[in-house]
Coordinates of C-alpha atoms and ligand atoms in Angstrom, one line a residue:
X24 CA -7.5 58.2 -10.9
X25 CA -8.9 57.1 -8.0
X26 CA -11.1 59.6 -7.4
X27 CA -13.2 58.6 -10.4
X28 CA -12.7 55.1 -10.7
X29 CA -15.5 53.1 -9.1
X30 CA -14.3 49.8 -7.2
X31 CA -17.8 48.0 -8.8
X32 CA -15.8 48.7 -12.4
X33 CA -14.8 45.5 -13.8
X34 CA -11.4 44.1 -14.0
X35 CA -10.1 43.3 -17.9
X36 CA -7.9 40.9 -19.7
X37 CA -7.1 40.2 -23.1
X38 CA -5.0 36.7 -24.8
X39 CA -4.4 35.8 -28.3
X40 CA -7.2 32.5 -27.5
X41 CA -8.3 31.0 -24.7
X42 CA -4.7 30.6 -22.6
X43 CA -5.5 33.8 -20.7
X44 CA -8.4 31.8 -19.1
X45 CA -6.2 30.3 -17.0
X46 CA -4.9 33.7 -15.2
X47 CA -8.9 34.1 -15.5
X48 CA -9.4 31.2 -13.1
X49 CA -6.3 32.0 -10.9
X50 CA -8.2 35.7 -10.5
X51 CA -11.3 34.7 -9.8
X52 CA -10.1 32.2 -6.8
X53 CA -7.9 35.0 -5.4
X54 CA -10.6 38.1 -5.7
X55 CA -14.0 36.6 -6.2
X56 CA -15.8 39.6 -5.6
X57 CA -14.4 41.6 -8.4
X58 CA -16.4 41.4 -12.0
X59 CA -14.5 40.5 -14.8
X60 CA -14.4 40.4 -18.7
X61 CA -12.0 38.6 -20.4
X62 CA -11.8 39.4 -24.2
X63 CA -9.6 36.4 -26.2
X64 CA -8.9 37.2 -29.5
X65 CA -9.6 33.9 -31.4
X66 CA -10.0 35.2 -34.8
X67 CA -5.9 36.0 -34.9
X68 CA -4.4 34.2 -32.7
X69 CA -1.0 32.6 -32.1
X70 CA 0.2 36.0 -31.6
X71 CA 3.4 34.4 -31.0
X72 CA 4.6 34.1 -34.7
X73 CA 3.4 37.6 -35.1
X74 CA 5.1 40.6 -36.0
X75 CA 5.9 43.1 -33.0
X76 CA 4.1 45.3 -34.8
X77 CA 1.6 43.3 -35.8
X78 CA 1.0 42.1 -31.9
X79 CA 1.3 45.8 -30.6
X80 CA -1.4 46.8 -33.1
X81 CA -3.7 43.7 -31.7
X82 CA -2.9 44.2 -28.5
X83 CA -4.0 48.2 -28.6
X84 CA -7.4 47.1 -29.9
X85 CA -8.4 44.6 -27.4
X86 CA -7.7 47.1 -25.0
X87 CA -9.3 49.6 -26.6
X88 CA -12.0 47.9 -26.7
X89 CA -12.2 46.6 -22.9
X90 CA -11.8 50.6 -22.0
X91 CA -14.7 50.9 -23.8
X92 CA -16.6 48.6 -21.5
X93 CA -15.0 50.7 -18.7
X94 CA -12.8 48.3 -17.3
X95 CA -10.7 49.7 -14.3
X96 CA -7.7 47.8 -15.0
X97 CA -6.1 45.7 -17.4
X98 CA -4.3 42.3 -17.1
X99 CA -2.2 41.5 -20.1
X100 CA -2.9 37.7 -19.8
X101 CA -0.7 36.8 -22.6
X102 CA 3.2 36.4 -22.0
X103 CA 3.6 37.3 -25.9
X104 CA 1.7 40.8 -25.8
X105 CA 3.2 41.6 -22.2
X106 CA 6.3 40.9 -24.0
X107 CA 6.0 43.2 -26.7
X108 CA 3.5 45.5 -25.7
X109 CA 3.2 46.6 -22.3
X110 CA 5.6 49.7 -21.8
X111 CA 3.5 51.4 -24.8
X112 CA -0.1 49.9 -23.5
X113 CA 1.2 51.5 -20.4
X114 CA 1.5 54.8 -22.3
X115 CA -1.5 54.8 -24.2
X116 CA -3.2 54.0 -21.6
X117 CA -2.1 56.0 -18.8
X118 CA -3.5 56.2 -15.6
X119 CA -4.8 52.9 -16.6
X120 CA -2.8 50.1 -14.0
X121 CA -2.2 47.5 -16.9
X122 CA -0.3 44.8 -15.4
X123 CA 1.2 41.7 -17.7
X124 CA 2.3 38.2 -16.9
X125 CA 6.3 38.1 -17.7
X126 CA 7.3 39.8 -14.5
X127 CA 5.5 38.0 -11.9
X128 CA 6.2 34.8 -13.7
X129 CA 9.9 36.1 -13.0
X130 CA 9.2 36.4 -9.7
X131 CA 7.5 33.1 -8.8
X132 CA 10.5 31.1 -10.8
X133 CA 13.2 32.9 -8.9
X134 CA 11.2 32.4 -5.7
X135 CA 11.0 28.4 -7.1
X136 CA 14.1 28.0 -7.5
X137 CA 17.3 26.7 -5.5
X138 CA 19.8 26.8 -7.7
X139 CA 18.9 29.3 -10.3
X140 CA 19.0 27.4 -13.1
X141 CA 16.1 28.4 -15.6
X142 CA 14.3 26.7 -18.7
X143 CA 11.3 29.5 -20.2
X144 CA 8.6 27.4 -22.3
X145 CA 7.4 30.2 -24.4
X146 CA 6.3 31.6 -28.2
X147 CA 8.6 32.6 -30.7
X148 CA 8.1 36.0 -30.1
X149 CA 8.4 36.1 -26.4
X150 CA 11.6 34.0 -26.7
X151 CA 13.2 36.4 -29.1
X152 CA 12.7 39.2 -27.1
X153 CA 14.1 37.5 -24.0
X154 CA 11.6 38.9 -21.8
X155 CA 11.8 36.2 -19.4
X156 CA 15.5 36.1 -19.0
X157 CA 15.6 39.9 -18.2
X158 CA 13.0 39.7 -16.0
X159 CA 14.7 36.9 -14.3
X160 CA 18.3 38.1 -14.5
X161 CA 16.2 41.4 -12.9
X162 CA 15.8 39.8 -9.7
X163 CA 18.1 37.3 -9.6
X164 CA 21.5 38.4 -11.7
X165 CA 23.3 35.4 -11.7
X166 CA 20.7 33.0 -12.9
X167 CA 21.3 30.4 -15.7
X168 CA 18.3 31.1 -18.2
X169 CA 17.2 29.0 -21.1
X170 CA 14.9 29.7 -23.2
X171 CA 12.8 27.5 -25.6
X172 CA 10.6 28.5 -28.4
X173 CA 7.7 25.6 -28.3
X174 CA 4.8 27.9 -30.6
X175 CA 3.3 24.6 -31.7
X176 CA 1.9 23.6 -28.0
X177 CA -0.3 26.8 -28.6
X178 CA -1.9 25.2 -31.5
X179 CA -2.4 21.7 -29.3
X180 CA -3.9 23.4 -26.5
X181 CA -6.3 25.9 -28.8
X182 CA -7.6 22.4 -30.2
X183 CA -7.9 21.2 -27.1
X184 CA -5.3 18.7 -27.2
X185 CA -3.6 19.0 -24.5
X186 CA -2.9 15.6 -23.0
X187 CA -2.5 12.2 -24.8
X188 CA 0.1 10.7 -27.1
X189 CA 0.4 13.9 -29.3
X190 CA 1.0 16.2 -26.9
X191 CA 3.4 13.5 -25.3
X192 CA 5.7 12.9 -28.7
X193 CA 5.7 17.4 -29.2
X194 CA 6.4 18.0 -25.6
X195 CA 8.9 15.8 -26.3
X196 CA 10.5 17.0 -29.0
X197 CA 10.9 19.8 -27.5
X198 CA 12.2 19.1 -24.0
X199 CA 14.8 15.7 -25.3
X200 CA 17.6 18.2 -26.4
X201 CA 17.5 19.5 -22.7
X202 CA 17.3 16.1 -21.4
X203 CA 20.0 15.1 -23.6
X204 CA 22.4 17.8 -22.4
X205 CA 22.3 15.4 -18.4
X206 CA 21.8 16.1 -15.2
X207 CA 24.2 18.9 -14.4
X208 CA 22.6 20.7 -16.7
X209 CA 18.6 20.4 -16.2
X210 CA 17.0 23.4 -14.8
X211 CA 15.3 23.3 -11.3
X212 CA 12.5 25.8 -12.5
X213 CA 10.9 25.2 -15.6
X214 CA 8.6 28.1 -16.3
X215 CA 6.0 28.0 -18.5
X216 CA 6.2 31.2 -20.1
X217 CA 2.9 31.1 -22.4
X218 CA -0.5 31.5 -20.6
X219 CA -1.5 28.0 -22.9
X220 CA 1.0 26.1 -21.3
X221 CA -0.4 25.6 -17.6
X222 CA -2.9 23.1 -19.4
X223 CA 0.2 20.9 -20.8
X224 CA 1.6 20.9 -17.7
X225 CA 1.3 17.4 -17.5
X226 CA 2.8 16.4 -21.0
X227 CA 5.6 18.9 -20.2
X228 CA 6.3 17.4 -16.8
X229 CA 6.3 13.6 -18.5
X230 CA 9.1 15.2 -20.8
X231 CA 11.4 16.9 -18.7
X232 CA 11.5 14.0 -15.2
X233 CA 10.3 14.6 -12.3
X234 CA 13.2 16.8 -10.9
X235 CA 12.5 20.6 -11.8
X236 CA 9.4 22.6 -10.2
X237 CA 7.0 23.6 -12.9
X238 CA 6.3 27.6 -12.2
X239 CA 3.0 29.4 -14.4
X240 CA 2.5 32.9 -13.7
X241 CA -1.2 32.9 -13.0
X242 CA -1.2 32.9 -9.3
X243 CA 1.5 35.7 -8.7
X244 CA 0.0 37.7 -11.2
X245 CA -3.7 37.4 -9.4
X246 CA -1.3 38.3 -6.2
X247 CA -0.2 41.7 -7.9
X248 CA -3.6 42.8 -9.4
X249 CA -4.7 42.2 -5.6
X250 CA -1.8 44.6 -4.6
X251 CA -2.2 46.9 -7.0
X252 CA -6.1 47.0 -6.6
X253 CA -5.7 47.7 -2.3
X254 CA -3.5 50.2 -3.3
X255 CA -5.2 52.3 -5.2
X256 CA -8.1 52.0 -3.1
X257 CA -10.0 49.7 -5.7
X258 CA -11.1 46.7 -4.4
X259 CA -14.5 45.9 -5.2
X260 CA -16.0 45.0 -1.1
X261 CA -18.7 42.7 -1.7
X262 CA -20.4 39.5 -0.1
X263 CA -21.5 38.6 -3.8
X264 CA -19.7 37.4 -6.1
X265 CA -18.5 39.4 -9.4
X266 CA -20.2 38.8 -12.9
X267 CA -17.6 37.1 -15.4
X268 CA -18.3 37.9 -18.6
X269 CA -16.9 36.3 -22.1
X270 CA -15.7 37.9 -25.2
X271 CA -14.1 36.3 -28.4
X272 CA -13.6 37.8 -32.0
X273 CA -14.5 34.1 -33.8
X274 CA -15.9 31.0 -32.8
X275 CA -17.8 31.2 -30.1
X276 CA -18.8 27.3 -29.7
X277 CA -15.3 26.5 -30.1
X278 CA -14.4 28.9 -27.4
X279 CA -16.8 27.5 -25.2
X280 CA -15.1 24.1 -25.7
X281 CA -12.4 24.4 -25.2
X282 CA -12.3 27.8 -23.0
X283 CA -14.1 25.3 -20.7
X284 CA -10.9 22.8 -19.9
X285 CA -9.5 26.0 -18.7
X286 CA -11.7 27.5 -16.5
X287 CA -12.4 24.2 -15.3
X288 CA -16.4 24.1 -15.7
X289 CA -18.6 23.6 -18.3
X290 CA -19.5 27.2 -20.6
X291 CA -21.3 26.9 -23.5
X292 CA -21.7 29.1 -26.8
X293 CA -24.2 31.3 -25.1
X294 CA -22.1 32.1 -22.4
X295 CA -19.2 33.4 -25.1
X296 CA -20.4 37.1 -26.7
X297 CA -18.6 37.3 -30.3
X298 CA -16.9 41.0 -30.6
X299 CA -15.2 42.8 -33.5
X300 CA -12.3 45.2 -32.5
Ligands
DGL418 N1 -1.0 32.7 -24.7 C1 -0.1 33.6 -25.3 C2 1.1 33.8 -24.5 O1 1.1 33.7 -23.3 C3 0.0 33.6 -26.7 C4 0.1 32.4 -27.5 C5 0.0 32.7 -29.0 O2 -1.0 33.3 -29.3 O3 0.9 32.4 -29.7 O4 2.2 34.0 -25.0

């Protein structure tokens, strides 16, 4: 692949909303020479109370789509389609690198954590299919892994609620029945296994103490596309740095809103191309 594959070839990534703009960020720190386009599929999302099929079929287009724009690889930035999606987007794809966030947020929680003791903040979906506590149990085979289906923080942090009393009373709700189950119980690694969650962080951390290390998989997974990229020879080399560019299938003033708490700088509507797949 290699051989045709031009290093100035951007790199792509697709979410259900604006979530995956947090890998976004943790990518462009880590390799700001490389161009980007990040494609968040606002007209459907949560994908996380989706079918598998349903998410598989979503999750085919946006690639599709970002092929189109010749990307050179793929970053599933969504814990819900890596979950249920990436061994066939790997197929379909193929020589495509596609790379997804479950494992190296497996990685970096293992690495986190001293006693092995678990809690995954995911979707429904991503919590069904246990993807976190293979990936975990992968590397570490002992671990004690909990998961906890908390779909409706998606909806708080696509509205762009992500701190104040709200988010504080659902966090919450969530995280008491851990709480409630004391000390020898609480995890040391809480991972937040949903690429909305990193902006709750702070709600989630008032819920659960101050005791467990709160683990996202952004930064391990810019770590692997930066592995996978030298390998292969792909690394764009460049004193410039790379264009990002924008894509959403609804609302592209909405995106811009809120998509801009994630990246962590203002956007605004114009900077958000609206894209049918
Ligand atoms: N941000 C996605 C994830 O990491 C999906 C959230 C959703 O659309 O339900 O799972």
């Amino acid at each position: 692949m290699s051989a045709r594959v031009d290093p100035a070839q951007p790199i792509g990534l697709f979410d259900s909303g604006v979530g995956g703009l947090t890998v976004l960020r943790a990518l462009r720190r880590r390799l700001p020479a490389e161009s980007m386009i990040y494609l968040g599929d606002t007209a459907r999302v949560p994908y996380g109370t989706k079918s598998p099929q349903s998410v598989l079929r979503y999750a085919t287009q946006a690639t599709d789509h970002l092929v189109a724009r010749g990307i050179k690889l793929l970053v599933v930035a969504c814990n819900t389609a890596s979950a249920l999606s990436i061994e066939p987007l790997r197929e379909r794809f193929d020589p495509l690198p596609v790379i997804g966030v479950v494992e190296p947020g497996a990685a970096a929680a293992v690495a986190a954590s001293r006693r092995q003791r678990h809690l995954v903040l995911a979707t429904e979906s991503t919590v069904t299919h246990h993807a976190y506590a293979r990936a975990i149990r992968a590397l570490a085979p002992d671990a004690h892994v909990d998961e906890v289906a908390c779909s409706l923080l998606v909806s708080l942090a696509e509205e762009g609620w992500s701190d104040g009393p709200i988010a504080d009373a659902v966090a919450r709700e969530y995280l008491d029945p851990v709480r409630a189950r004391g000390s020898d119980a609480m995890p040391d690694s809480v991972v937040l296994g949903c690429t909305h969650f990193p902006l709750l962080a702070e709600p989630i951390r008032r819920a659960i103490g101050e005791g467990p290390t709160i683990v996202d998989s952004a930064t391990t997974t810019a770590e692997e596309v930066a592995t996978v990229l030298a390998r292969m020879g792909l690394l764009r080399q460049s004193e410039q740095p790379g264009a990002t560019t924008l894509l959403a299938t609804d609302g592209a003033e909405r995106f811009a809103k809120v998509g801009a708490r994630f990246l962590g700088h203002p956007l605004s509507a114009s900077d958000v191309e609206v894209v049918d797949l």
